[in-house]
Every structure is written in C-alpha cells, then in structure tokens.
XYZ file of C-alpha atoms in Angstrom:
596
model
C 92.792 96.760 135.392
C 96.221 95.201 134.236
C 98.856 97.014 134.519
C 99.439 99.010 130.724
C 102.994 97.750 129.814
C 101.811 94.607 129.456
C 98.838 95.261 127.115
C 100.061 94.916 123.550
C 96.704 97.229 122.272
C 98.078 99.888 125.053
C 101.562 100.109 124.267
C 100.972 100.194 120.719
C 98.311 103.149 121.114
C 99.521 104.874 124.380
C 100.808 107.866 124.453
C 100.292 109.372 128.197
C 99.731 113.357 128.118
C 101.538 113.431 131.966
C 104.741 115.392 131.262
C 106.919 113.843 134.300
C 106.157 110.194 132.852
C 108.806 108.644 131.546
C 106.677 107.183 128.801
C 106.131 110.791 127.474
C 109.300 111.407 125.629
C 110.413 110.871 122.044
C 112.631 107.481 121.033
C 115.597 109.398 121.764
C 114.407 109.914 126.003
C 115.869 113.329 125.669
C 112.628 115.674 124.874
C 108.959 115.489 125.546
C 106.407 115.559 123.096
C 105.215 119.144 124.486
C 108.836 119.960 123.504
C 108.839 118.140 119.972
C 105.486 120.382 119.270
C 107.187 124.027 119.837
C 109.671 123.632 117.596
C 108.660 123.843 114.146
C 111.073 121.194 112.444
C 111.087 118.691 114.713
C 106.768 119.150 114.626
C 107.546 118.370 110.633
C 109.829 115.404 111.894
C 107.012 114.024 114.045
C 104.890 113.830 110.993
C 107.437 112.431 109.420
C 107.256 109.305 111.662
C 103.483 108.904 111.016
C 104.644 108.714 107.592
C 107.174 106.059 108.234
C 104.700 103.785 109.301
C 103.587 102.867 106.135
C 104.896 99.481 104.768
C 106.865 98.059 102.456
C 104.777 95.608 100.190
C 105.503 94.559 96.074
C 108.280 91.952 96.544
C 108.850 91.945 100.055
C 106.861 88.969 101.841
C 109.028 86.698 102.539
C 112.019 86.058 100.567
C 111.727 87.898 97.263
C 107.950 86.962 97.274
C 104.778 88.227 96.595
C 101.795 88.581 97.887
C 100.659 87.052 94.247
C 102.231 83.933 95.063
C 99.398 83.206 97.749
C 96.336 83.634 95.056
C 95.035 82.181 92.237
C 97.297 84.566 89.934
C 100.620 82.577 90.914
C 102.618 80.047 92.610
C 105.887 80.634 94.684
C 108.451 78.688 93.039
C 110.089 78.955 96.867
C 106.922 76.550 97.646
C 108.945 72.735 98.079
C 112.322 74.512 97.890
C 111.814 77.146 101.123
C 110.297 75.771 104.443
C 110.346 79.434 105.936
C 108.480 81.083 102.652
C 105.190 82.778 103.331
C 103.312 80.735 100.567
C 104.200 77.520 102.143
C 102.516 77.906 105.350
C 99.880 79.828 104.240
C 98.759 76.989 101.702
C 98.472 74.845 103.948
C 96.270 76.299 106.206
C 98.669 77.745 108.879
C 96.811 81.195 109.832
C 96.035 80.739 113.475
C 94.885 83.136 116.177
C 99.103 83.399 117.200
C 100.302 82.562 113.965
C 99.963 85.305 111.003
C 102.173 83.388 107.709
C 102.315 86.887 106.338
C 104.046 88.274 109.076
C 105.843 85.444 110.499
C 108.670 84.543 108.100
C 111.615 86.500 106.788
C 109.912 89.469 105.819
C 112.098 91.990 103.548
C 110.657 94.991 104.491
C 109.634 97.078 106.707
C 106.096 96.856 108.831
C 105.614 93.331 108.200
C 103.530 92.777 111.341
C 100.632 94.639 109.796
C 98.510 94.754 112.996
C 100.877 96.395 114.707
C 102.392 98.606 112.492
C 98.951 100.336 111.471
C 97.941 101.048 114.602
C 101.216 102.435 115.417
C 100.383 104.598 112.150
C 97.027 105.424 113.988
C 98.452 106.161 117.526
C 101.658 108.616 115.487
C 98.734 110.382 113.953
C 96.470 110.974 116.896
C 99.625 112.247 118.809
C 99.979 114.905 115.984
C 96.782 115.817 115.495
C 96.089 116.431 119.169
C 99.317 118.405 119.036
C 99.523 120.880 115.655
C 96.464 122.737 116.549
C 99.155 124.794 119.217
C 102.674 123.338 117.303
C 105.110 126.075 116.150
C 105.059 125.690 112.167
C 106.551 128.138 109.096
C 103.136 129.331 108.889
C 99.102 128.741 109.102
C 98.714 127.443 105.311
C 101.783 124.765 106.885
C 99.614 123.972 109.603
C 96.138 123.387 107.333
C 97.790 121.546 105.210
C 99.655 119.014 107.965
C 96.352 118.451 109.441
C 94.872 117.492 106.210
C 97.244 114.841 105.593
C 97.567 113.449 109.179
C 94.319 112.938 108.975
C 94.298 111.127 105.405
C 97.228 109.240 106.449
C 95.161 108.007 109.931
C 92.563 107.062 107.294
C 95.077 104.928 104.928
C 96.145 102.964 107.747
C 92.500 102.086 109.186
C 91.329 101.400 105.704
C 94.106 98.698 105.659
C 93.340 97.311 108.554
C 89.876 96.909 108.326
C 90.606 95.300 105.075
C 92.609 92.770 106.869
C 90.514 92.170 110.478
C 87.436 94.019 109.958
C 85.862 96.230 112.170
C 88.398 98.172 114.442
C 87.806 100.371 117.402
C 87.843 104.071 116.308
C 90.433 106.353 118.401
C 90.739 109.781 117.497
C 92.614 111.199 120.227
C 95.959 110.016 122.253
C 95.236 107.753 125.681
C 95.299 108.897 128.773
C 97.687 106.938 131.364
C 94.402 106.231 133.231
C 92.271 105.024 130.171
C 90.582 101.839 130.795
C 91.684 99.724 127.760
C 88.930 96.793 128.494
C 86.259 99.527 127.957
C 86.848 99.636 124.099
C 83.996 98.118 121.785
C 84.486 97.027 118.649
C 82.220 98.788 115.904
C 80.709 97.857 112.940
C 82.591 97.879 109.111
C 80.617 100.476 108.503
C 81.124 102.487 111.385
C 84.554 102.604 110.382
C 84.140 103.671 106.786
C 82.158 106.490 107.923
C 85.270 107.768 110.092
C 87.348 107.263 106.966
C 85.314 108.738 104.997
C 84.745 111.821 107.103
C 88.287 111.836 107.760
C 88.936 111.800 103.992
C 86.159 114.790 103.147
C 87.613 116.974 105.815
C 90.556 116.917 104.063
C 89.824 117.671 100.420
C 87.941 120.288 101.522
C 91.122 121.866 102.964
C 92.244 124.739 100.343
C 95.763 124.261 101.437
C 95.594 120.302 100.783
C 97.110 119.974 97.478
C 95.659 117.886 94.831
C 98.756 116.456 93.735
C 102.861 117.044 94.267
C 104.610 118.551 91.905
C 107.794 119.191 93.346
C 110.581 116.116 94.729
C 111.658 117.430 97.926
C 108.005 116.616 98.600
C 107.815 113.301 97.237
C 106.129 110.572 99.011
C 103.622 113.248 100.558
C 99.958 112.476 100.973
C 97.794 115.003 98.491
C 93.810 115.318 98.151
C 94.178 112.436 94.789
C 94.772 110.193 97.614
C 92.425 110.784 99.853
C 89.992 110.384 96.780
C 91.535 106.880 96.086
C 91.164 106.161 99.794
C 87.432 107.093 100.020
C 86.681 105.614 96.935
C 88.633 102.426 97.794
C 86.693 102.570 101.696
C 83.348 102.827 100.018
C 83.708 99.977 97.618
C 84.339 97.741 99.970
C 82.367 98.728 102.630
C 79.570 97.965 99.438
C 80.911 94.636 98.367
C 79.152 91.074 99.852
C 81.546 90.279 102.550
C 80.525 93.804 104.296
C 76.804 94.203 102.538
C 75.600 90.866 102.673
C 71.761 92.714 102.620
C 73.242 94.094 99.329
C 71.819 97.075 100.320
C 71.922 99.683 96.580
C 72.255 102.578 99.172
C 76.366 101.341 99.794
C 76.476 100.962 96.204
C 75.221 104.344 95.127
C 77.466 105.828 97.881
C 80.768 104.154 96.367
C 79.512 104.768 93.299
C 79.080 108.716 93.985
C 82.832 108.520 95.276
C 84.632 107.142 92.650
C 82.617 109.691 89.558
C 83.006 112.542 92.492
C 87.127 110.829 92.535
C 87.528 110.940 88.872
C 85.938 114.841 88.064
C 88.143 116.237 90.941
C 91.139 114.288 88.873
C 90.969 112.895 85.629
C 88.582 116.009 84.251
C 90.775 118.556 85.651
C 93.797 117.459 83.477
C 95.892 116.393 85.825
C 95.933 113.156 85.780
C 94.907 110.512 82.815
C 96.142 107.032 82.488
C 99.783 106.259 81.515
C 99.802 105.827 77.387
C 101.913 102.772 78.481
C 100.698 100.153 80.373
C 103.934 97.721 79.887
C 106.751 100.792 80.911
C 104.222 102.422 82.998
C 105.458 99.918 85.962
C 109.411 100.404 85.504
C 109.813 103.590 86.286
C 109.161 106.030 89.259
C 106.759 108.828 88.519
C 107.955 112.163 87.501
C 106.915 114.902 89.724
C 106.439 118.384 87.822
C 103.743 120.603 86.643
C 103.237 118.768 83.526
C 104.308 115.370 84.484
C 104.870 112.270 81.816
C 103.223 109.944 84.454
C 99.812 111.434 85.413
C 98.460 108.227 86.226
C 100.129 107.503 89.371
C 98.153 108.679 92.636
C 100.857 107.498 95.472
C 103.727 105.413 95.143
C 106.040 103.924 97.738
C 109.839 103.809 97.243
C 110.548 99.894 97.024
C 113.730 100.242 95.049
C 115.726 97.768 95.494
C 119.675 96.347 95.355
C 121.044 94.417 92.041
C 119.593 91.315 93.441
C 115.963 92.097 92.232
C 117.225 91.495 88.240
C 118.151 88.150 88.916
C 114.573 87.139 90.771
C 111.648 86.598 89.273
C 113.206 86.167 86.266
C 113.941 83.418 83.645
C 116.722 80.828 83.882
C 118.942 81.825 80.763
C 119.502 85.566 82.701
C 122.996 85.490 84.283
C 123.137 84.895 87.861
C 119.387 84.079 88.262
C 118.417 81.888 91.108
C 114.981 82.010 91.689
C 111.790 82.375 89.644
C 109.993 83.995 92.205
C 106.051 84.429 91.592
C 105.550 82.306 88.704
C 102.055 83.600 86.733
C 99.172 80.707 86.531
C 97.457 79.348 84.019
C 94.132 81.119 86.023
C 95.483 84.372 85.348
C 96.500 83.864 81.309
C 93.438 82.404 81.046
C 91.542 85.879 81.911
C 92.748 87.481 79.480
C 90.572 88.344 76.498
C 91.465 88.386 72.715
C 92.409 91.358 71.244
C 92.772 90.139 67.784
C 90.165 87.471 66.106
C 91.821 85.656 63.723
C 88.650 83.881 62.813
C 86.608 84.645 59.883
C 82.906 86.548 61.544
C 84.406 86.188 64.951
C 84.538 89.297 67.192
C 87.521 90.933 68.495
C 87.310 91.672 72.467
C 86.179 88.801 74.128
C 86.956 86.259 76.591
C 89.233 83.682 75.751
C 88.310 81.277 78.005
C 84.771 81.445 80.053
C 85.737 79.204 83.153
C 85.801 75.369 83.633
C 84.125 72.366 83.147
C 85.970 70.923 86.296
C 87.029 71.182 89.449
C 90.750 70.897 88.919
C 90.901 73.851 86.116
C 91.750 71.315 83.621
C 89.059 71.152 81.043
C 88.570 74.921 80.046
C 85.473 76.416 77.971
C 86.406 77.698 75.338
C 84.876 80.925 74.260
C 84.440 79.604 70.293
C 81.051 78.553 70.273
C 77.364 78.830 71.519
C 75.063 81.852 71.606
C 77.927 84.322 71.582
C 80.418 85.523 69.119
C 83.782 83.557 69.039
C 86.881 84.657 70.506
C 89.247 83.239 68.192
C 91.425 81.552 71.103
C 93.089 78.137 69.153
C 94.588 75.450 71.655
C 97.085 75.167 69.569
C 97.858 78.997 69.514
C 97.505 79.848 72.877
C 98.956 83.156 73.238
C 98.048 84.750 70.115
C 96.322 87.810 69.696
C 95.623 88.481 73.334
C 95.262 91.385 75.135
C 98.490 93.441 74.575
C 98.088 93.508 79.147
C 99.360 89.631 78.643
C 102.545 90.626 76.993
C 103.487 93.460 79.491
C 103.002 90.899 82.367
C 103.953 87.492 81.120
C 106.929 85.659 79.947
C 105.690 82.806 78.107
C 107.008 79.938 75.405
C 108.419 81.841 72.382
C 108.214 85.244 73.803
C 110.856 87.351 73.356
C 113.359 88.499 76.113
C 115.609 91.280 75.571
C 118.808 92.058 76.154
C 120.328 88.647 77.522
C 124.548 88.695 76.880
C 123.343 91.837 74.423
C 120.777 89.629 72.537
C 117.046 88.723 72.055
C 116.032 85.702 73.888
C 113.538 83.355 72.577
C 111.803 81.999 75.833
C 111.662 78.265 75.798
C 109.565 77.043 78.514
C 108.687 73.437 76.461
C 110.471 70.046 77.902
C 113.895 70.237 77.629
C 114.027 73.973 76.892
C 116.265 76.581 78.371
C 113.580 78.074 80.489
C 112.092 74.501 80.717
C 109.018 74.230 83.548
C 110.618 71.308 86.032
C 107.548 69.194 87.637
C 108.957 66.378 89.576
C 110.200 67.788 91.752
C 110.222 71.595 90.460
C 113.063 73.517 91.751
C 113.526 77.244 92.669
C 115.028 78.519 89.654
C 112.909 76.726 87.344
C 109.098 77.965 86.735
C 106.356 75.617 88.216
C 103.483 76.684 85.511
C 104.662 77.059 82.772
C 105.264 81.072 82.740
C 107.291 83.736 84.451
C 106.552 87.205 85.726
C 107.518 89.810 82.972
C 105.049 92.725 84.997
C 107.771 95.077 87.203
C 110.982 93.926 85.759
C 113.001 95.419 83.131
C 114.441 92.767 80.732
C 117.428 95.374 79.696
C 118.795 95.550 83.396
C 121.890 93.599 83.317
C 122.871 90.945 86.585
C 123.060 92.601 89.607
C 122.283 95.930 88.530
C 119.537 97.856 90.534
C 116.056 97.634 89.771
C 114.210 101.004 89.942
C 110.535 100.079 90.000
C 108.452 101.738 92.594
C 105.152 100.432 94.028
C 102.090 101.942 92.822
C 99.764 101.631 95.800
C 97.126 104.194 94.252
C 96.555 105.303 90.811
C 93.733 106.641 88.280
C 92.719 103.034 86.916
C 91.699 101.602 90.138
C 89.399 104.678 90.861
C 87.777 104.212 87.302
C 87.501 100.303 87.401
C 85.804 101.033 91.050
C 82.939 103.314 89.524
C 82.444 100.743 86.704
C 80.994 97.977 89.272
C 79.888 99.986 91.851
C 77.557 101.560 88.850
C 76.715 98.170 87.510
C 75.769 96.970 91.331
C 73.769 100.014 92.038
C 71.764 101.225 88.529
C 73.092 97.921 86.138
C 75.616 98.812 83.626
C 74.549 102.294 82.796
C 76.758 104.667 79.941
C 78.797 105.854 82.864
C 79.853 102.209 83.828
C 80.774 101.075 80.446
C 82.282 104.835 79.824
C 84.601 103.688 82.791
C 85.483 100.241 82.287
C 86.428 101.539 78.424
C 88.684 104.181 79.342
C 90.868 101.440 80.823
C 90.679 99.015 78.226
C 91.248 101.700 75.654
C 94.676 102.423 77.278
C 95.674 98.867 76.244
C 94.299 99.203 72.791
C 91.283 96.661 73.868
C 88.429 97.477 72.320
C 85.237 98.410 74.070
C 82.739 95.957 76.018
C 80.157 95.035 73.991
C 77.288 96.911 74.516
C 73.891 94.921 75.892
C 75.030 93.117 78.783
C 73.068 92.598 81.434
C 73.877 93.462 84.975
C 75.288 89.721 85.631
C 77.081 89.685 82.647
C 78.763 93.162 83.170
C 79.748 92.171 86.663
C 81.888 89.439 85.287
C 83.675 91.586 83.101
C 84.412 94.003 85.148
C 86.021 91.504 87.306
C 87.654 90.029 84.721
C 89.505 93.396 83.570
C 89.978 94.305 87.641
C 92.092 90.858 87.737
C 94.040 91.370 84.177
C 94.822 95.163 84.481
C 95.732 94.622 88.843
C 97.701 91.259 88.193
C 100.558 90.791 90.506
C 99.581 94.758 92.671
C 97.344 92.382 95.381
C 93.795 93.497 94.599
C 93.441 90.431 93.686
C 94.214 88.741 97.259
C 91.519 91.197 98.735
C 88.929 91.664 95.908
C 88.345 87.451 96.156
C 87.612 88.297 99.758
C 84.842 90.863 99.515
C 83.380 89.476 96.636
C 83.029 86.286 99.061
C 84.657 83.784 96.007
C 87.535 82.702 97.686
C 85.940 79.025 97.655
C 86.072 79.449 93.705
C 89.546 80.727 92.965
C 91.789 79.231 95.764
C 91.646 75.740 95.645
C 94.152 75.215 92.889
C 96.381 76.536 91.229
C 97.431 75.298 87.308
C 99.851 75.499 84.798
C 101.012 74.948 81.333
C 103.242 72.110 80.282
C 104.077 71.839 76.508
C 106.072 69.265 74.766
C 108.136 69.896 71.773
C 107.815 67.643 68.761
C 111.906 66.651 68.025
C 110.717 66.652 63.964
C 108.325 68.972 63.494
C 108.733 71.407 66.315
C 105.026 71.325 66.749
C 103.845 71.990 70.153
C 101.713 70.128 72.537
C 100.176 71.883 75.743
C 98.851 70.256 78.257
C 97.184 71.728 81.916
C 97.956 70.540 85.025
C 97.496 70.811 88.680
C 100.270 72.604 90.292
C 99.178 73.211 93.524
C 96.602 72.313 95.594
C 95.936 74.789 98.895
C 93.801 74.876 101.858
C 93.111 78.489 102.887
C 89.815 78.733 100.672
C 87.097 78.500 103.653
C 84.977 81.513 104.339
C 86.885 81.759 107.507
C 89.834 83.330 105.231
C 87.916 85.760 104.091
C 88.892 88.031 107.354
C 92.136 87.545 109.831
C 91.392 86.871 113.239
C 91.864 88.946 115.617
C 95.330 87.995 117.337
C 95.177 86.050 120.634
C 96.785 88.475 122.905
C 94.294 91.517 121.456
C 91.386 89.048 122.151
C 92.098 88.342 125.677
C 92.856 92.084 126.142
C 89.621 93.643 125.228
C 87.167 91.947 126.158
C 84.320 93.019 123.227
C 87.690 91.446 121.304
C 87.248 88.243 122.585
C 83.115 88.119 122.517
C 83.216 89.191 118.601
C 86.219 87.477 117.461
C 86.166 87.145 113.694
C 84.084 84.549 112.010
C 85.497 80.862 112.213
C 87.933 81.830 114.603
C-alpha cells in the first residue's frame, strides 16, 4: 500500500491510536490525544474543534458573492468585471475532476474546500467520540450530552457532503496507522441516510440533549431542533428523484414521518413558531432566552461581517457602494404570487406568472386567463400587489430605500436612472437585471458600518415546507400538506392554497413557495438538483429593462437575456469525485460520479 502521508483521504481522516507516533499529538506537538482526553477542558476544547469545522457560507464565495449568483435566482454583477469570481467559471462549464469553481477562487471564509473540510469535521468527531466514553468531564449529564452532539454534528457534515458528491464511505471510528485505505467501498445514498439518521435518533433520544439553547455562553451549540432539521432535511432528499429515481412512496412516507415527527417535538411544544416578520426576521441574530423573540431560528452561524458588507450588494445612490453583488432575476420575481387582485372576480393568491412560452424566458404566461381564476398581474404594473416576501427581498424600480444621506430613496432602476441597469457592457456597481438584493441587508446601516446579519442554516419553515411535499409525494396533498404549506404562507399574510389541487398541481406550488420563501439561503442551488430540473432553470438567466417616457413618465419594460450558462447537464446534478480521491480508492475510481 502507499505510503499514508501521501493519501489526501488518509491524512484528512487519520488519526493513528499509537501513542509514540508523532502523528498522535494535538496542532500544538506538545500533548497527545490520550492527554487532551483526561483533562476535562481541553476534552470541551477538542469538541470545540469539531465544531470549528463548520463553514462559512451566505456571502462568502468568492468575493462578496453568493452562492445565488450561480442559479436561476441571480446573476453576479462580478460576472464580465471579475475573472477570478466563482460565477464566472462556473457558468461556463469549468467544474472538472481537479477543478472545483466553488472552492477555487478567493473564497472569504472559512472551509471553502468543502470536501475536505467535512471530512475533517467527520475525522474531529470520530476522534471524540472514540475518546469521551473514558474523557474526564464536569460530570455524566456533560458527557451524555457531548456525545449527543458529536454525533449530530458528524451527521451535519455527512449530510452536506452527500448533498454535494453523493454516496460517501461511512467511518465511525478513528484509523488505525495500519488501515488499508484502498479497502474502502463506497455505499449507496441511502446507506448513508440511514447512518444519519440513526446518528440523528440516538441523539434526541438523549435526555440530556437539549431541545434548544437558551443561554449565550452556549451559543452556536448543536441542540435536538437540529438534529430534527438534519433528519428531516436527510430524508427528503434521500426521497427526491435524483436519489429515488424508482420513486419508491416508502422514502416519501419516511421523510414525510420526519418532518410531522420534526414539527410536534418543536413547533407544538411552544418553543418555536415562525418569526411574525419575515422582512426583519433576516437582520438580526437570534435572541437566546427562555422566552425568546426569535423562535423560528433552529441554528445559525456567526457570518457577521466588517463595514464593507453595507456598501455590497447594494444600490448605486448608497455612499461608498462599489458592487451590486447578487443581483435578483427576473426568474425569481416572476415566482412570486399576487397577494392582492386588483381585478374585478379575480382571486387573490395566485401565480403571477405560470412559466414560458420560450426558451429564452422572454415571452411569459400570464396567469390572467384560461380555466383558472386570474391573478391580477398587469405588464404594466409589474410589482403591484405581490407577495409582501417580494418586498422583503427585492429592490426594484420605485421602491423605496431608506435612510440614504438621512432620506427615503426612490429606486430608479429605468434608463438613465440613478440605480440605472447598465447592459452594454454592465459594470460591477451597476445591476445587470434590472433589480438588487434587498433580503439580508439593512437599508438604515450607514457606509461602512457593520452589518450584523447571521446565517440561518436551519429554521422552523424549512422543516414545515419539507412535510408539505414529502406529504403531497407520498398520500397527494392531504389536510396535513396544505396545513403545512399554509402556516408559511400565513406568516407573510398570503392567503391559503386553494383547496382541490391535484397531486401535480400541489407539487408545483410547493416548489414555487420553497423558491420564494428560501430565495438567496441556497436551497435553491440544491433543491434544482434533486428534483433533477436543472436542464429547466439553468440555462438562462433574465432581467428587466424599463424605459422611462421623458413626457409622460410612463414606463416601458422589456425582458431580456442576461446570461446564458453552461452547467445545466445532468452531469451537474452531483460533483465528481476529485481526481486524487479517485485514484486513491479504488471503488472511487470504478463508481466515479455520473458524467464524470
């Protein structure tokens, strides 16, 4: 076998139980591990580093960018104006067996090289678990309840990685120095689920687990809410096409079980509920206390940033701004529904605009006529009375901006407008469709000020939104999946699906409210991807541009074609396995991912 230093799987996941090897010592070289585990603080530091595995996402691909800007919800505007951004290359095409576009260029944060950051996750939290069972801690409710959450954190970072290359082997235990790295097999998606899920049950069965932190010298702490999300999240997928292409109802009933199993353990104990604010909800860090404001949020990760946030992904007329960041399509304005019909007999709720009569986006339908009821939606009025979700997450012409030089701010995206959309060629600072992103930042921060918004990688909505189609998949859209998908669009003073649909229909509005209530947190990037649509959303992307009449200050809007990409093929529905992982392990190499 090859010597282990030079396997990148085996350094990532080796840690050698021989005391006199020199690999068996912490960072520092000063201690061994057997050391680290009888003292009981640094056995809370080593859990600690599992911990600090976990990456940084929200704005931090790239420069300022997100993961948005690389799906059908927005362009880049660093795309043309940044040769090194992530969007560029991955538009194009550019994920390769040595080449990962997410990874590869001037990440922010931390963990950008997902592969190997997860498994180091994986490897932290098999060292601990191996070791607590003997570890000096305060006491034996400490050590329960460090086992349950190593053991829900090994589970977060295998979920995401399965997301990302499917099927990975399934270590549970620390290597030995003599373990035979070419003898690992690669199992099954579901094979994997089933450890997570196991993982996850083990846990919330733990008394000492809590459900949920109350207190913030233990923020950032996994609790049994998020091992919920996680199993409910695991199971979903694990359900979807891209990992059931049988469509098998048993993985349906199973997520399905989760998520209403998810939401009594949470939502019907009283401790959490959705925030009452959808728009502030995502400017603010939760509150930790017994009777918290924010009992929506689940987990959150710390992605506070410096001043220079308030002057990105923002709007031209904001002091200092340079860049507009992840500029909202016209895809994603044009899934939201109507709250308000302004037409005589029309009914209030419904889709705006039902998809395209083209390829290139540019000849929408028009939800105003036919066997349904009619939205309302006007050409000439596009952004009236729609879902109040729209407002909290898009700038758009004649919205209005506060607190600019300590007054409002009419947005004026039209030709010749302060905010003006630039075409040929569009520059950085300058939208490229027609809209900015309002969702995450705080229009009262001045220039340079920080920006306190923190990530919210799990929370209540997701787990309801995940029972609503699991539901519909396995028994058609039943009271409990319409009770589900309502709750949501309640919050947001939507009124409630109307009742009737079929199991098609319901399917495609539940994945209309999973894009509009998600935009810009990256379900969208992965829920394509299962659902096995990427072919259908990722071709273009389009915008809005709208000319001002100079007399009668009419407006004229007109779509276009933005951007045109080529990462759409079914083999970008999985990440391939990288090159120096497939010519380690063999059963790698013979099951490499599809198209690869």
């Amino acid at each position: 076998m090859k010597k282990i230093l030079f396997l990148t799987f085996a350094a990532l996941l080796m840690v050698v139980s021989c005391k006199k090897d020199p690999l068996d010592q912490t960072p520092d070289g000063k201690i061994t591990l057997e050391e680290v585990f009888t003292d009981k603080d640094r056995t809370e530091a080593y859990l600690s580093t599992a911990y600090s595995r976990i990456p940084d996402y929200f704005w931090k691909y790239s420069f300022f960018a997100f993961l948005a800007g690389i799906t059908d919800e927005a362009k880049d505007s660093d795309v043309g104006n940044n040769a090194g951004n992530i969007a560029s290359f991955w538009n194009t095409g550019s994920l390769s067996l040595s080449t990962n576009p997410l990874e590869a260029y001037g990440g922010q944060g931390k963990g950008i090289s997902r592969y190997v950051t997860y498994w180091s996750g994986i490897r932290d939290c098999n060292v601990f678990l191996a070791n607590i069972p003997k570890a000096s801690v305060a006491n034996e409710d400490y050590r329960k309840r460090f086992t349950a959450e190593a053991k829900v954190l090994r589970s977060f970072y295998y979920l995401e990685l399965i997301k990302q290359f499917g099927g990975m082997p399934i270590v549970d235990k620390p290597f030995e120095v003599t373990f035979d790295y070419a003898s690992l097999k690669r199992p099954t998606f579901q094979e994997c689920v089933n450890f997570i899920v196991k993982n996850c049950d083990e846990a919330i069965a733990e008394p000492q687990f809590p459900l949920r932190i109350t207190l913030e010298t233990e923020r950032g702490r996994f609790t049994k809410a998020v091992a919920y999300a996680i199993k409910s999240q695991a199971l979903l997928y694990n359900a979807s096409p891209l990992w059931n292409p049988t469509n098998d109802v048993a993985k349906w009933t199973a997520s399905a079980n989760a998520s209403k199993e998810a939401i009594a353990a949470l939502a019907a104990t009283g401790q959490f509920a959705l925030h009452p604010n959808y728009g502030n909800y995502f400017l603010n860090q939760s509150d930790l206390s017994p009777s918290p404001g924010d009992k929506e949020t689940i987990f959150e990760i710390n992605e506070a940033s410096n001043g220079t946030f308030s002057v990105i992904n923002s709007i031209p007329s904001k002091p200092g701004m340079f860049k507009a960041g992840s500029c909202p399509s016209q895809e994603l304005v044009d899934a939201y529904d109507m709250q308000i019909n302004p037409i005589a007999g029309g009914v209030a709720g419904e889709p705006a605009i039902l998809g395209y009569s083209d390829a290139d986006h540019l000849q929408p339908i028009i939800n105003n006529s036919g066997p349904g009821p009619a939205s309302g939606y006007a050409r000439a009025r596009p952004y009236v009375g729609r879902d109040p979700r729209f407002y909290a997450t898009v700038w758009f012409n004649g919205a209005q901006y506060d607190n600019i030089n300590g007054a409002i701010h009419t947005i004026e995206t039209f030709q010749g407008g302060a905010d003006q959309l630039i075409k040929n060629p569009p520059n950085r600072a300058n939208t490229h469709t027609g809209y900015y992103l309002r969702k995450f930042i705080d229009p009262r921060i001045q220039s340079n000020q920080p920006h306190n918004s923190r990530w919210k990688k799990y929370r209540l909505a997701e787990i309801y939104l995940n029972l609503a189609e699991a539901e519909n998949e396995a028994n058609g859209p039943t009271a409990a999946a319409y009770a589900a998908v309502n709750v949501v669009r309640n919050r947001s003073q939507m009124p409630n699906l109307p009742v009737g649909l079929d199991k098609d229909q319901f399917r495609v509005r539940v994945r209309r409210e999973r894009r509009v209530e998600f935009a810009m947190e990256e379900h969208r990037f992965w829920d394509v991807r299962r659902w096995k649509i990427l072919d259908q959303t990722d071709k273009v992307v389009t915008g809005m541009e709208i000319i001002k009449d100079p007399i009668t200050g009419a407006f004229t809007y007109n779509r276009f074609v933005t951007e045109r990409r080529n990462a759409w093929t079914d083999k970008y529905l999985i990440f391939p396995i990288p090159l120096g992982e497939a010519s380690i392990i063999p059963d790698f190499d013979l099951h490499q991912n599809p198209g690869w």
